[in-house]
Amino acid sequence: MTSKIALNKPRSFVLLNGDEAVARGAIEAGIKIASSYPGTPSTEILEAIAEVAKDFGIYAEWSVNEIVATEVAAGASMTGVRSIVSMKHVGLNVAADAAMTLAYTGVEGGMVIAVCDDPAMHSSQNEQDTRFFSVHSNLPLLDAGSPQEASDMTRDAFEISEKLQLPVIVRLTTRVAHGKARVRLSEIQKLARKAKFDKAGSRWVMVPSNAIRQHRTLQHKLAEAKKLVENSKFNVIEDNGKKVGIVGSGVGYYYARSILDTKKFSWLKLGFVYPFPTDLVKTFASKVKKIVVIEELRPYIEENMQRLHMEFLGKDQLGLEELGEFTPDKIRAAFSRLGLCPEAEEQEVLDLPPRPPGLCPGCPHRAFYYALNMVNQFVNCDPEKCVGCVICEYACSWEKEKVFNPVKSRIRAIRLDPLSNAAIACKICKDAPCVAACPEKALAQSTEIGVVTVDEDKCNGCGWCIEACEYGAITLHPTKQKVIVCDLCNGEPECVQFCPEGALSLSGKTTDKIVTGDIGCYTLGVLPPVNTVQTCLCMGAGISQAAGMFHAGVKDKVFAVIGDSTFFHAGMPGLLNIAYNKANVCVIILDNHVVAMTGHQPTPGSGKTALGTNAKIIGLRDVAKGLGIDKVEVVDPYDVKETTKVMREILDYQGPSVIISERPCPLKIEKGPVREVLEECNSCGVCVKVFGCPAISLTAARAEIDPNLCWGCGVCEQVCPFDAIRSTG
Amino acid sequence: MKLDLVFSGIGGQGIVVLSDIFCEAALLDGFDVAKAEVHGMAQRGGSIVAYARIGDKVESPLVERGKADVILGFEILETARVLPMLKKGGTVVVNMKYIPPNCTVQGSAELKKPQDLVGMVRKKALKVHEVDGAGIADKVGNPIVVNTVLLGALSALPENPISKETLEKAICSRLKPKFHSINLQAFQLGRESVLLG
């Protein structure tokens, strides 16, 4: 499909998204090397290049992270060939160390850094404006507002890069990168350059004496760049002889053109925006009475104009914010505020339930989170809320004994002092003392969820367990003379549901373990009903945040969840750090053999390269051992029982450990046998409300599995407390 | 000439592919085209909207609220969700499939009745074409072609400036040859459901 970027038909039109257009521009410029790390919305740049790489003698790779990718591209450029590195905005933070000093060393062959910003954070953890990275680094920047510009700017950026001997940034935003439009193709250049490195070039060695000289050189290059921006074909005045002039960059400029009658205004489109084209903007200002500035995110153009003491109407006057993405609706509201266009008609607001994205049916992450959540859950009571109404006791005795009799309840309301109450149920202790105390071996503790079970045939009502329990959570049944203890009602305790004050909750997830998260599909584990993930900062952060919490002295065990690709990207230094500095952190690597969130790019553990060739599989167990972790376990998350058992064991383990939860992404493999619901189903809802598989829905009578959505993982079968789900295979 | 289209449905239903095919066809017929959608971040199971704008000159890819000529809905709730996009006197093609979102199943949001949602659609749109996508796909023999049925329905609207032949060509150039005949059949039946319905 994307092979149309290889079409050798100059002047013909094809439909390309902004990423593919960047790829086309790079191919037109005759690149030799392309590198990247996947990240929405930039991923398709390298994908498109890799697909046709062979035809053009291009080497393309998924590097393990963005700084590595940048260094690969820089190394290639140092030998005189053209290279492109692509990444999302936050990837540029990772690559910043290299990029900042590359501005000093400069480049030999043209080098383009394609960066996709994500205003409104469709798929990101922040919204940066990469134009300001140019201010920070002094790297020239072209700001694309359409796929056509993305293609033309990328192609020309290589010329600019070679003229200035500097890497050049081409910036896209989500609506450009993932918007498709008609793109007019240009000639594909064929460069017959041989890679050659000048071993005596002191500009490559950034020791202070050289770096000071190179910093001065950079200032000279910027002066040259300044001349280029003033005459760039990407900075264009459309002078319609009108009073109001509109200056803008990026896609927001085109929203304004869509909404307004273009002939009634004069226009200045800024594309080559760093360094800032001061003279051109001044020229434009002299042609109009009033200037309106339209730019998404930060006020870059505005700040430059302020520096020139120019008057304009900007975000403040237009009521446009520095956050979020522009839409035609926002632009219309802004211009209508100034009386420059009619207001939008009111639209009825519809109150509809949301449909957020979630983990897919069959996702091994959900299965793993279920197992992790099931470790040491118990019914917890908030004494601040509990009023001592004892409705929980009635709910429990009715559920378990079909009578309203508090004496037969497994939960007990007590008065702590004259002003506060609490309800007590089994706390699911590790190595439960009640079990150890029982002389008849009537009590046992489940290895998966830690629930204490009573064998009524063996129990003689001696009450030793009642003595042993420091919470007073075990009672004697008044008529049977056997002990009774909370069994969590298969994960959905009745008492919790009926508590009128909301004082009771099924917890354990947050009260006995901390789970730091990371960047990937598995971050969606923050959503209900999974609710496992408690942090998400940046690539690889979870491991070291966990270490920091441990060293700070938190009493709970800290787990750090990270995907395989994120681990290779930024998790390895963090793991080495906890191994060496002895943090009692359990790092869970969710290994699905692929970068799933961005659309299944290969990882170093997949055995495939960007070009589709085979590669050595880098095993996570070996890496973890090599980084100094002694305790490494591999689990199959589809085996809930075994996974929960291993997680329970690791709770007690002292020292750094790694659990590798290994299952391929279900979207990569054949569907398994679909599951079906049997007559035994009583609609308890565990599969939907606790496990949360989107293929299962719930009616009053029973659960239903949609055979089209079911991926056949079979985890629901293990989760169902009533054995009411089975395989059709 | 201008046509502003909104495609709305659930991740995994093939919205991106279908809107791609439509825009490729528009390009073949000589129109300027711009479209927008968002992918990545585990979109499966979540609301998905794609915009397509075709005309003699198209400056930007997003459709304004209250300006869409046509909504092509893959599911009833998701169709209702984008109704504020529709212009006065606009047309809606809706696949009569209702998938309650998980939050209503899990109890954190109130469930809407499908007939109420269809009522909202009828109230806003001047013309509504209710398409039994699953039924027609069943006739063809593969549930996967529902989106091609909808493309057929879209092609039969008076608003659509693209020729039937061009759309068929675009379908074939996007899909593998072994899927051509089944999709062309689905396309035809979708067309007829609007033309005859």
Coordinates of C-alpha atoms in Angstrom, one line a residue, chain A residues 1 4 13-15 17 40 44 122-123 174-175 178-182 251 254-255 257-259 262 325-329 332 344-345 347-348 350-358 360 520-521 523-524 528-529 597-598 667 688-689 692-694 696-698 706 708 711, chain B residues 10 20 23-24 27 30-47 51 53 56 59-67 75 77-78 80-81 83-86 88 97 99-106 109-112 117 120 123-124 143 174:
Chain A
M1 CA 0.0 0.0 0.0
K4 CA 3.3 4.3 -3.7
F13 CA -0.6 12.9 -7.3
V14 CA -0.9 10.3 -4.6
L15 CA -2.8 10.1 -1.3
N17 CA -0.3 10.8 5.2
T40 CA 2.8 7.6 17.7
E44 CA 4.9 5.3 9.8
H122 CA -4.0 11.4 21.5
S123 CA -1.3 8.9 22.4
T174 CA -0.6 14.5 14.8
R175 CA -3.2 15.9 12.3
H178 CA -2.0 11.0 10.5
G179 CA -3.9 13.2 8.1
K180 CA -3.9 12.1 4.5
A181 CA -4.0 14.4 1.6
R182 CA -3.1 14.7 -2.1
V251 CA -2.2 22.9 10.5
Y254 CA -5.0 25.9 7.2
Y255 CA -8.0 25.6 9.5
R257 CA -8.1 29.3 5.6
S258 CA -10.8 26.7 5.5
I259 CA -13.1 28.8 7.6
T262 CA -9.4 33.8 2.0
E325 CA -5.0 20.9 19.6
F326 CA -6.7 23.3 17.4
T327 CA -9.9 22.3 15.6
P328 CA -11.9 24.2 13.0
D329 CA -14.5 24.8 15.7
R332 CA -14.1 29.7 14.2
A344 CA -21.0 28.5 14.7
E345 CA -24.6 27.3 15.1
Q347 CA -25.3 22.1 18.6
E348 CA -27.4 20.0 21.0
L350 CA -26.0 14.7 23.8
D351 CA -25.4 12.8 27.0
L352 CA -24.0 9.5 25.9
P353 CA -21.9 6.9 27.7
P354 CA -18.2 7.0 26.7
R355 CA -16.3 4.3 24.9
P356 CA -12.7 4.6 25.9
P357 CA -10.1 2.2 24.4
G358 CA -9.1 -0.7 26.5
C360 CA -8.1 -6.2 23.7
G520 CA 2.8 1.0 26.4
C521 CA -0.5 -0.8 25.9
T523 CA -0.6 1.5 30.8
L524 CA -4.3 0.9 30.1
P528 CA -11.4 0.1 35.6
P529 CA -12.0 -2.6 36.4
M597 CA 0.9 -0.1 20.9
T598 CA 2.4 1.5 17.8
L667 CA -3.3 -9.7 17.4
V688 CA -16.9 -8.6 33.4
K689 CA -16.7 -6.5 36.6
G692 CA -13.1 -7.1 32.5
C693 CA -12.9 -8.9 29.2
P694 CA -14.6 -6.7 26.6
I696 CA -18.1 -10.7 27.6
S697 CA -21.3 -8.8 28.4
L698 CA -23.8 -9.3 31.2
D706 CA -19.4 -12.5 21.7
N708 CA -16.5 -12.6 17.1
W711 CA -9.8 -14.5 21.2
Chain B
I10 CA -15.4 1.3 17.1
D20 CA -8.9 5.3 2.8
C23 CA -10.4 9.0 -0.5
E24 CA -8.3 7.0 -3.0
L27 CA -8.3 11.2 -5.9
G30 CA -9.7 14.1 -9.9
F31 CA -10.8 15.7 -6.6
D32 CA -8.7 17.3 -4.0
V33 CA -8.8 15.2 -0.8
A34 CA -7.8 15.5 2.8
K35 CA -8.7 13.1 5.6
A36 CA -7.8 12.7 9.3
E37 CA -7.9 10.0 11.8
V38 CA -6.0 9.0 14.9
H39 CA -4.3 5.6 15.2
G40 CA -2.0 4.0 17.8
M41 CA -2.5 3.7 21.6
A42 CA -4.5 0.5 21.5
Q43 CA -7.5 2.0 19.8
R44 CA -9.3 -1.3 19.5
G45 CA -12.6 -1.3 21.3
G46 CA -12.6 2.5 21.7
S47 CA -14.6 5.2 19.7
Y51 CA -13.0 12.7 8.6
R53 CA -13.1 16.1 2.9
D56 CA -12.1 21.1 -5.9
E59 CA -7.3 23.3 2.7
S60 CA -7.5 21.2 5.9
P61 CA -8.5 17.7 7.0
L62 CA -10.9 18.2 9.9
V63 CA -14.6 18.7 9.5
E64 CA -16.3 21.5 11.4
R65 CA -19.2 20.8 13.8
G66 CA -22.5 21.3 12.0
K67 CA -20.9 21.1 8.6
E75 CA -22.6 1.3 15.0
L77 CA -24.2 4.7 19.6
E78 CA -21.1 5.9 17.8
A80 CA -25.3 9.3 17.7
R81 CA -22.1 10.5 19.2
L83 CA -24.5 13.9 15.4
P84 CA -23.3 17.4 16.4
M85 CA -21.0 17.2 13.3
L86 CA -23.9 16.9 10.9
K88 CA -28.9 20.9 9.0
K97 CA -25.6 -2.8 15.0
I99 CA -22.7 -2.6 20.9
P100 CA -23.1 -1.3 24.4
P101 CA -19.9 0.1 25.8
N102 CA -18.1 -1.7 28.6
C103 CA -18.6 1.0 31.1
T104 CA -22.4 0.4 31.0
V105 CA -21.8 -3.3 31.4
Q106 CA -19.5 -2.7 34.3
A109 CA -22.4 4.7 33.1
E110 CA -26.0 4.5 32.1
L111 CA -27.0 2.2 29.3
K112 CA -28.9 3.8 26.4
L117 CA -30.3 6.4 19.9
M120 CA -31.8 10.9 18.1
K123 CA -34.4 13.8 14.9
K124 CA -31.2 15.5 13.7
P143 CA -19.1 -11.0 8.4
R174 CA -6.6 -1.9 -1.7

